[in-house]
JSON list of C-alpha atoms in Angstrom, two decimals:
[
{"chain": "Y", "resi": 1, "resn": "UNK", "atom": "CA", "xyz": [214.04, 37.52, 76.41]},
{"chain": "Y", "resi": 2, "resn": "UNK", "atom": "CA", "xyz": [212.16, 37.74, 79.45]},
{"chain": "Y", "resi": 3, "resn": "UNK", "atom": "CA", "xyz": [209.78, 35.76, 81.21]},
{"chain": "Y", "resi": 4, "resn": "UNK", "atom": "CA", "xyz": [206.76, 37.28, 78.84]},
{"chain": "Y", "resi": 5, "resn": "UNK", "atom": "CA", "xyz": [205.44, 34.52, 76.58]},
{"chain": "Y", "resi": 6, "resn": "UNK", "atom": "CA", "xyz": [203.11, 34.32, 73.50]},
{"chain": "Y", "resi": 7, "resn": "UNK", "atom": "CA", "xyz": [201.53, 31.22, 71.89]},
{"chain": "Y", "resi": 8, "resn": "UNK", "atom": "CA", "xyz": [204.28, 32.18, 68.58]},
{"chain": "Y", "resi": 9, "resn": "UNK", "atom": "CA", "xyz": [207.09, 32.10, 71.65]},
{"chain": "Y", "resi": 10, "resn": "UNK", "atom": "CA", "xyz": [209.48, 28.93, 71.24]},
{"chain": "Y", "resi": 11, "resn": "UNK", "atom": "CA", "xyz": [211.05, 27.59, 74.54]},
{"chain": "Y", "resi": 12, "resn": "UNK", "atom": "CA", "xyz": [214.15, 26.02, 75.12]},
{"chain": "Y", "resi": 13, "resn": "UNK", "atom": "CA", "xyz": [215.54, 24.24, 78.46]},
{"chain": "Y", "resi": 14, "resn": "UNK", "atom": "CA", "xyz": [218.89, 26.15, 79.33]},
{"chain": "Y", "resi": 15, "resn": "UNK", "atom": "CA", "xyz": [221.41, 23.94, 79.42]},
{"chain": "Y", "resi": 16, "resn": "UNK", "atom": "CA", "xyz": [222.16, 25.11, 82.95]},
{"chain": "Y", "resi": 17, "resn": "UNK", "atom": "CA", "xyz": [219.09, 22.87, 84.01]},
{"chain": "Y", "resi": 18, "resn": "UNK", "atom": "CA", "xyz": [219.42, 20.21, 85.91]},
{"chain": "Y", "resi": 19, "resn": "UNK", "atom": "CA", "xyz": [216.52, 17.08, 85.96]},
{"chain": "Y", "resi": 20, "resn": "UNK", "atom": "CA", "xyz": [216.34, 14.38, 88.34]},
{"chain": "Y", "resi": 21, "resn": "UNK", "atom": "CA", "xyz": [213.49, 12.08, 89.30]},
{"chain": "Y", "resi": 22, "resn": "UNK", "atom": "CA", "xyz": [213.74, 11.11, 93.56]},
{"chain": "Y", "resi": 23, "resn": "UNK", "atom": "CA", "xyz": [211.65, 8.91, 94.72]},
{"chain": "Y", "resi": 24, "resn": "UNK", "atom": "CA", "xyz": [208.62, 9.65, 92.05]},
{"chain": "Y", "resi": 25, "resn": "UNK", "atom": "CA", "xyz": [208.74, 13.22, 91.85]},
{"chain": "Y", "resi": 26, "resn": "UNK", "atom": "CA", "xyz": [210.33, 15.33, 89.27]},
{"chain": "Y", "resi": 27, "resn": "UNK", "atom": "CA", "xyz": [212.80, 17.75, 90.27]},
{"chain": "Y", "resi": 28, "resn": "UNK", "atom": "CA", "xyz": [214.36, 20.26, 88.27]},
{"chain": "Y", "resi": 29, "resn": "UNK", "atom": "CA", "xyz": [216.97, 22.76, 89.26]},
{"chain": "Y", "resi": 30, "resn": "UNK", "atom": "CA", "xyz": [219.10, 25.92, 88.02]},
{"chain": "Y", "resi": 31, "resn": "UNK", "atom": "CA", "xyz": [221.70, 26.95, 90.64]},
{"chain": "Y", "resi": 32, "resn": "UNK", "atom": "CA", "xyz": [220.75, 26.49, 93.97]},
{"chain": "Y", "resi": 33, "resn": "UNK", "atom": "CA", "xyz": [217.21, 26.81, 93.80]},
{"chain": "Y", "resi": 34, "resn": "UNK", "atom": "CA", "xyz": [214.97, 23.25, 92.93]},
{"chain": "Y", "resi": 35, "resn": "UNK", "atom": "CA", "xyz": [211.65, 23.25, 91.64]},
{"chain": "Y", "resi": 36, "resn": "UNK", "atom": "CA", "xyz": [209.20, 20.21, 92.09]},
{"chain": "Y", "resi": 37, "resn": "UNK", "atom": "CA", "xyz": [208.01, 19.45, 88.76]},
{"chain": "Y", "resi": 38, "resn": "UNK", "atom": "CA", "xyz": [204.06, 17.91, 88.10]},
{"chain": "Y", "resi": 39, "resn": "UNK", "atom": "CA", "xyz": [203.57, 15.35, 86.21]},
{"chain": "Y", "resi": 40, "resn": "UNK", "atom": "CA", "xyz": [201.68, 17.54, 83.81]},
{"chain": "Y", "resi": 41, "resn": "UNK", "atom": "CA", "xyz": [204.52, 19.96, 83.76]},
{"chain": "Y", "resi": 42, "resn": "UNK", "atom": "CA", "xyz": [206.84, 16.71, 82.70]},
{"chain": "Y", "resi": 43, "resn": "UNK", "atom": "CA", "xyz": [204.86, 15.85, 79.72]},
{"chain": "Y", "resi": 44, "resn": "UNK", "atom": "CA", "xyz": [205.16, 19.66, 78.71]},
{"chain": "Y", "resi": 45, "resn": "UNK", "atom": "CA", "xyz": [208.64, 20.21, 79.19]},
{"chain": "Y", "resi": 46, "resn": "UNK", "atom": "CA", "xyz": [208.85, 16.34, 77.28]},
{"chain": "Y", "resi": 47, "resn": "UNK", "atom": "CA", "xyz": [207.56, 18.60, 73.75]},
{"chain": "Y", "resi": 48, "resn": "UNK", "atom": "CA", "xyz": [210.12, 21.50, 74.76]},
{"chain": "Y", "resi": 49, "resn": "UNK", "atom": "CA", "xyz": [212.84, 21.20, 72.00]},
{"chain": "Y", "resi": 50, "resn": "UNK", "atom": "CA", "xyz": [213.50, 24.61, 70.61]},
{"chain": "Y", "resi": 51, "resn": "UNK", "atom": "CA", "xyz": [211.86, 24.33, 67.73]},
{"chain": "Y", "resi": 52, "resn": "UNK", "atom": "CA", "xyz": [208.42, 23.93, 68.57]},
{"chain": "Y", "resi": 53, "resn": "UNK", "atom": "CA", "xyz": [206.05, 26.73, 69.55]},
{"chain": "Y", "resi": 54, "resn": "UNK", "atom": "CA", "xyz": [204.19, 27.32, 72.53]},
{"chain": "Y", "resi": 55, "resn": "UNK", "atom": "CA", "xyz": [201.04, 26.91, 70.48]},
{"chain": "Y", "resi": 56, "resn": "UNK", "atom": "CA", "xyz": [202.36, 23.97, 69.17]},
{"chain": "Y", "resi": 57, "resn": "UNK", "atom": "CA", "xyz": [202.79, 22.74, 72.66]},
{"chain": "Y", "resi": 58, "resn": "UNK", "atom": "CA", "xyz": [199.80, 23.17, 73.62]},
{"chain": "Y", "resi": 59, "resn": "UNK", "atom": "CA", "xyz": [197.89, 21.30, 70.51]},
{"chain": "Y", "resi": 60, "resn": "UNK", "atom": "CA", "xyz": [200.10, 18.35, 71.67]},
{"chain": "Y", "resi": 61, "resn": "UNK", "atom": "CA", "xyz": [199.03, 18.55, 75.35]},
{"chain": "Y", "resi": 62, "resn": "UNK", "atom": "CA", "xyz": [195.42, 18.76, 73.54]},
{"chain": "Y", "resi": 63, "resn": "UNK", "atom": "CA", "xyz": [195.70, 15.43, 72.25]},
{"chain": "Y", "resi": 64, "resn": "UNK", "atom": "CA", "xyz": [197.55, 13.64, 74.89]},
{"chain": "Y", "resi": 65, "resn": "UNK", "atom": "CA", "xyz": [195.02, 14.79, 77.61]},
{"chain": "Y", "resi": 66, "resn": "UNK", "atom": "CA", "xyz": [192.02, 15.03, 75.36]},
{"chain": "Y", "resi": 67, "resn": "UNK", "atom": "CA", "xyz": [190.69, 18.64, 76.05]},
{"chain": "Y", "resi": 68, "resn": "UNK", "atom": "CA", "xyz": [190.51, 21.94, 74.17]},
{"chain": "Y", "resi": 69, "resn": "UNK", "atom": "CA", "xyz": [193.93, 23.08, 72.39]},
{"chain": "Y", "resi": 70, "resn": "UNK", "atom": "CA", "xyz": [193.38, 26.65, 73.81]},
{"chain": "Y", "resi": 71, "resn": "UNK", "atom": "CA", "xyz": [193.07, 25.82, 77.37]},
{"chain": "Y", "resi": 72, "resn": "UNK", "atom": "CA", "xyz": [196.28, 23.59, 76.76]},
{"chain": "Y", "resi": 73, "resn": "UNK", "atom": "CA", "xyz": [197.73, 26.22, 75.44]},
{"chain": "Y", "resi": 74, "resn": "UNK", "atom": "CA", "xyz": [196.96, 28.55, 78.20]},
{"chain": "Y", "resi": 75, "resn": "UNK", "atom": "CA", "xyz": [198.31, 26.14, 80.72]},
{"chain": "Y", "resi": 76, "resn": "UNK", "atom": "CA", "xyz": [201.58, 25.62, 78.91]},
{"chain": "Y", "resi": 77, "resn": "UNK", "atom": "CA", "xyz": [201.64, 29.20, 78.52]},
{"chain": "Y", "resi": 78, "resn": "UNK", "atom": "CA", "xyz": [201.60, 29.42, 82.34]},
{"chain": "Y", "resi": 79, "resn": "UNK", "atom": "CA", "xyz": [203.72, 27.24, 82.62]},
{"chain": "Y", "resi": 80, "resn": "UNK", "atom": "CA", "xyz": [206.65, 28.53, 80.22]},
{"chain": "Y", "resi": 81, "resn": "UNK", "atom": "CA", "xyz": [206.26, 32.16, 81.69]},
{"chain": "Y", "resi": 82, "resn": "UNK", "atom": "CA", "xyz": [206.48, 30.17, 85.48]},
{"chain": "Y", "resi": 83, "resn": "UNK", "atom": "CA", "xyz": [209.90, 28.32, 84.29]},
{"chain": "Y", "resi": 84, "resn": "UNK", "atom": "CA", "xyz": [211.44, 31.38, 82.05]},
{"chain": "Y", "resi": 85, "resn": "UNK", "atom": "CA", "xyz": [211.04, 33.42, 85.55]},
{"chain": "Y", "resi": 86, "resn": "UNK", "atom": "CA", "xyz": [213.10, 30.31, 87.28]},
{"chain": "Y", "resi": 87, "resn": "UNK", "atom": "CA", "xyz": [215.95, 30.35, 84.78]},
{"chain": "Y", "resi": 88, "resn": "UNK", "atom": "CA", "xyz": [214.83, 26.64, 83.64]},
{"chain": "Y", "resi": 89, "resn": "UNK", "atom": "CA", "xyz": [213.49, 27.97, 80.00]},
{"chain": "Y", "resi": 90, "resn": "UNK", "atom": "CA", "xyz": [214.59, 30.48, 77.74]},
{"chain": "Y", "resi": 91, "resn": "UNK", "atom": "CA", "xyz": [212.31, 32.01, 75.35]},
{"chain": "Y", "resi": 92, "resn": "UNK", "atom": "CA", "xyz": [212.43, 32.95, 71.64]},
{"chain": "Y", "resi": 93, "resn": "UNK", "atom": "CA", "xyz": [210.92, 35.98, 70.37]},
{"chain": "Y", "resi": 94, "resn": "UNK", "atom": "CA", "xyz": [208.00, 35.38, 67.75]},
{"chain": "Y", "resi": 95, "resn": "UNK", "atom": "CA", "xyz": [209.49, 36.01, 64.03]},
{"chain": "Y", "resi": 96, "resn": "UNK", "atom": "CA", "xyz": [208.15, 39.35, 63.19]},
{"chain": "Y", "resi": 97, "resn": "UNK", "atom": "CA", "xyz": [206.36, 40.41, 59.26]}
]
């Protein structure tokens, strides 16, 4: 799947992904390329397991960080779409009827 994302989409973290943590920054690369991970971005990728939803992400994030479940989820979703364009996630389609 591309990099388009819904709230029903369910990322994974390729396995091609590398993680490393230098010097208190998250780093995450695919290849040559290295991104510099956030430490909100850390706790997201922390609920990425392949069986969760975006939506359910974000309702997570909610909780953790104490703010509305539908700006989490927009910011996750942001995030996923960001990382499936890097090669770090892959997406799952939504389940259709």
């Amino acid at each position: 799947m591309t990099a388009s994302a819904v709230p029903d989409t369910v990322p994974s973290i390729r396995t091609q992904a590398r993680f490393r943590r230098m010097r208190g920054t998250t780093m995450v690369g695919v290849g040559p390329a290295a991104l510099e991970l956030s430490d909100t971005a850390v706790v997201i990728l922390g609920h990425v397991d392949g069986r969760r939803s975006v939506a359910r992400i974000g309702e997570l994030v909610a909780q953790e960080f104490g703010i509305d479940a539908d700006e989490a989820t927009a910011d996750v979703l942001d995030l996923v779409r960001d990382l499936a364009g890097s090669g770090v996630l892959a997406l799952e389609a939504p389940e259709g009827p």
